[in-house]
mmCIF file of C-alpha atoms and ligand atoms in Angstrom:
data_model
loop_
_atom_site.group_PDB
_atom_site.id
_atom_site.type_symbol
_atom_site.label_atom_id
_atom_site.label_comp_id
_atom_site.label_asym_id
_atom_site.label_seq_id
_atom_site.Cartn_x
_atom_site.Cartn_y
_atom_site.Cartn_z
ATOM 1 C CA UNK A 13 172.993 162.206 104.818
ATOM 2 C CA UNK A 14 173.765 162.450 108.661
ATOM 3 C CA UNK A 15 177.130 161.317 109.541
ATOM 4 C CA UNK A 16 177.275 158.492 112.421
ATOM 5 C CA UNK A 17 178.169 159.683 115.674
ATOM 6 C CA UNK A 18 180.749 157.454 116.610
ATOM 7 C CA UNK A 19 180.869 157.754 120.265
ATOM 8 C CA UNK A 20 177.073 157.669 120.348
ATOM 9 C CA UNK A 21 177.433 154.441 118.612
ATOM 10 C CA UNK A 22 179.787 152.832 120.649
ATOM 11 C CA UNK A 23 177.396 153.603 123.683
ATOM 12 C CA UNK A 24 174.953 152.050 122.312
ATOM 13 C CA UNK A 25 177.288 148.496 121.710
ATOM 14 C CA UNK A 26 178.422 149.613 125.631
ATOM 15 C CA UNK A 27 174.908 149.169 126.886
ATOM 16 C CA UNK A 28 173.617 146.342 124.567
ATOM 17 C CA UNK A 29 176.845 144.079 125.433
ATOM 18 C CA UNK A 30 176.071 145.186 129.254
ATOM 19 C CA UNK A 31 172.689 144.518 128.945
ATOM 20 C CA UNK A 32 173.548 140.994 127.441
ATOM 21 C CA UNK A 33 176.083 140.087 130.280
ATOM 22 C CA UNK A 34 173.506 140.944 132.871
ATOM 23 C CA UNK A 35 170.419 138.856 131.159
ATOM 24 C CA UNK A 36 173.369 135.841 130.924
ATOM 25 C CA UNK A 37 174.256 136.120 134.849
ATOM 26 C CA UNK A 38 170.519 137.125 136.004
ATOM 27 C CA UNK A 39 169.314 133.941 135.032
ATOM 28 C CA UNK A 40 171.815 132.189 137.667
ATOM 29 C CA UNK A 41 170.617 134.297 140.582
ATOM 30 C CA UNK A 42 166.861 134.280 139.671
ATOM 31 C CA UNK A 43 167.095 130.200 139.244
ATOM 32 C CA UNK A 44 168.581 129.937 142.521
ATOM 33 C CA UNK A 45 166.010 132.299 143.581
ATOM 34 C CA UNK A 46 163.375 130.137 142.444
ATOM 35 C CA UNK A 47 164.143 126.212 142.776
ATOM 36 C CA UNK A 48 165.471 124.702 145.716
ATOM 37 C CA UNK A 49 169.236 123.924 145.662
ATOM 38 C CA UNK A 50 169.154 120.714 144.940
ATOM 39 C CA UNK A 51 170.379 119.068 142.384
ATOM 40 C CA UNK A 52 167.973 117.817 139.996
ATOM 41 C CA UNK A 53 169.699 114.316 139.034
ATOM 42 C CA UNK A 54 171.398 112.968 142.064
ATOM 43 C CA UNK A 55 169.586 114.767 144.544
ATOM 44 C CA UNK A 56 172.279 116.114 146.420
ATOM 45 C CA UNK A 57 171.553 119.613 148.812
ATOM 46 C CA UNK A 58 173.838 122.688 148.276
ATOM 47 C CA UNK A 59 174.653 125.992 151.203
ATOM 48 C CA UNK A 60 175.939 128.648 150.306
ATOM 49 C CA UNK A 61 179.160 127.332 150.998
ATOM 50 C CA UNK A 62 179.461 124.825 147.721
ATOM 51 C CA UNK A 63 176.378 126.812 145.666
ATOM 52 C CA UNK A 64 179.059 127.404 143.148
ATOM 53 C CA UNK A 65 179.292 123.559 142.391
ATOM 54 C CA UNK A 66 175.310 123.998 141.769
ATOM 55 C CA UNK A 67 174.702 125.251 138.181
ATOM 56 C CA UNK A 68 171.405 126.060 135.985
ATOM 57 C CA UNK A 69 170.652 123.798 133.085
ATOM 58 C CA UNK A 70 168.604 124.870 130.035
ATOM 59 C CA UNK A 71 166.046 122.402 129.623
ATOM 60 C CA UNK A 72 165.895 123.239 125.873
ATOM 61 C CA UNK A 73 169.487 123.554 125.493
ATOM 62 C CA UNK A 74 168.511 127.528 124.437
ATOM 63 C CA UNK A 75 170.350 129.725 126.483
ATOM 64 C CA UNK A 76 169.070 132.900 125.611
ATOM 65 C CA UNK A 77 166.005 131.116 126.117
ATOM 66 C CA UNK A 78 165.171 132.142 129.593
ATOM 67 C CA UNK A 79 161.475 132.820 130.738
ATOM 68 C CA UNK A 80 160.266 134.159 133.874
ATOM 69 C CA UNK A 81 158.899 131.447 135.193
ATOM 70 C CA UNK A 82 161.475 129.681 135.164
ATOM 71 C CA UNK A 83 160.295 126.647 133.098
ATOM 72 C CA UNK A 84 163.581 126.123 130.962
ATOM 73 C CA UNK A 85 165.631 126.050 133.966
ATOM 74 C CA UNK A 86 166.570 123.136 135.661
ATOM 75 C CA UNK A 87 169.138 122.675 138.767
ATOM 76 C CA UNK A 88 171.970 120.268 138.718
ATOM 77 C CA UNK A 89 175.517 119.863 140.133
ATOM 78 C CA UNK A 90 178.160 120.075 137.804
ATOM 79 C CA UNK A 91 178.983 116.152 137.947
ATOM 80 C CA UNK A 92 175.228 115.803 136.305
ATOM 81 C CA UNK A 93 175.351 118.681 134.483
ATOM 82 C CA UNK A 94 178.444 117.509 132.626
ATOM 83 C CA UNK A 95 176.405 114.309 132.078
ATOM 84 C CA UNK A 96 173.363 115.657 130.787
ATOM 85 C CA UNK A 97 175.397 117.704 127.725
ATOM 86 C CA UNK A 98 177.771 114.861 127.268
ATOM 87 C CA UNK A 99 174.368 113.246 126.104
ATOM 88 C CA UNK A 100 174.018 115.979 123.317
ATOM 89 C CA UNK A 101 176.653 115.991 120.949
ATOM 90 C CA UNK A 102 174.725 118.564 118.802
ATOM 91 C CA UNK A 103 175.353 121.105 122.030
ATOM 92 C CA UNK A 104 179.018 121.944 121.922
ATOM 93 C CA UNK A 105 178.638 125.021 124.551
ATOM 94 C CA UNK A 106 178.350 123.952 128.403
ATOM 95 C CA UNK A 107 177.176 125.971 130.268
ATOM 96 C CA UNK A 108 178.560 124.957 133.611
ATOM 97 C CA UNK A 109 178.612 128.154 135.610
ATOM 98 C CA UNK A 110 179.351 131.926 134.101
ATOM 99 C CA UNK A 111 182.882 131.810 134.164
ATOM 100 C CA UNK A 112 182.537 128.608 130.964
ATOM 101 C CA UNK A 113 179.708 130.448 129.518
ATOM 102 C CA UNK A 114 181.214 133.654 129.240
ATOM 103 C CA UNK A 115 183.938 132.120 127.669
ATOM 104 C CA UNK A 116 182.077 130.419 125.295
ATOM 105 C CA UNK A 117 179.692 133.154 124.089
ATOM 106 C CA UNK A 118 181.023 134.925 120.969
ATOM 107 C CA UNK A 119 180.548 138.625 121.315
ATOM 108 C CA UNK A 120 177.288 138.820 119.435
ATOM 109 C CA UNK A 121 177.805 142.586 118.737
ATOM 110 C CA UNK A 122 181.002 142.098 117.287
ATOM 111 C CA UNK A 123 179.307 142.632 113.596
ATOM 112 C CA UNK A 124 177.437 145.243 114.235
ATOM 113 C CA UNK A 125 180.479 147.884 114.754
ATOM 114 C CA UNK A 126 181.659 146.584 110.913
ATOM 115 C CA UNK A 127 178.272 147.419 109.653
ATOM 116 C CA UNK A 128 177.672 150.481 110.879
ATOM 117 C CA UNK A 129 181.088 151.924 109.683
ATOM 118 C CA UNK A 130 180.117 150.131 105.738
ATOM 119 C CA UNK A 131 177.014 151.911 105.778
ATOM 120 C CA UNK A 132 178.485 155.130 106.627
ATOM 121 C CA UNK A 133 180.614 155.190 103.174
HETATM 122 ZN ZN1 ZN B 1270 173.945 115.921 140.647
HETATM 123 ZN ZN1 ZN B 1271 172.999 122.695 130.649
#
């Protein structure tokens, strides 16, 4: 049996957690992209000067659900935003802006490191 290259391995977790940070923060830009920024409660109109208060909802509360067109996203400010999830107490992770959501995400890759080195005995 081949022994595991390690430091092939851990290039692989390299890209795949990469790769996972950049689908989390595309969706942001491409949203913005996409929708007019407004926000999709109270209405308000964001610049690019307080775009940061403007955040992207997940209609279905999925957010690695994320399709092109764009039909889980939804625009809100974070006032409404916080209201909207405060509606769902079955959705503990908010997702108000990257900086909360990066936080919040577990490393989903942090298992896989383990089970590569069990299979290798
Ligand atoms: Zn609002
Ligand atoms: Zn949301």
């Amino acid at each position: 049996m081949k022994a595991i290259d390690n430091s092939k391995l851990d290039k692989i977790v390299a890209n795949a957690r990469r790769d996972s940070d950049i689908r989390k923060s595309g969706y942001r830009e491409r949203a913005l992209g996409m929708y007019p920024w407004i926000c999709g409660r109270c209405t308000r109109e964001f610049t690019r000067a307080n775009v940061i208060e403007l955040t992207v909802h997940h209609r279905n509360h999925n957010h690695d659900d994320n399709p092109s067109d764009g039909s889980n996203w939804e625009l809100l400010c974070v006032y409404c935003h916080d209201n909207e999830h405060s509606r769902y107490i079955d959705n503990n992770a908010l997702d108000l802006g990257a900086v909360k959501a990066a936080d919040a995400t577990s490393n989903p890759f942090a298992n896989l490191a383990a089970l590569m080195a069990a299979k290798k005995k």
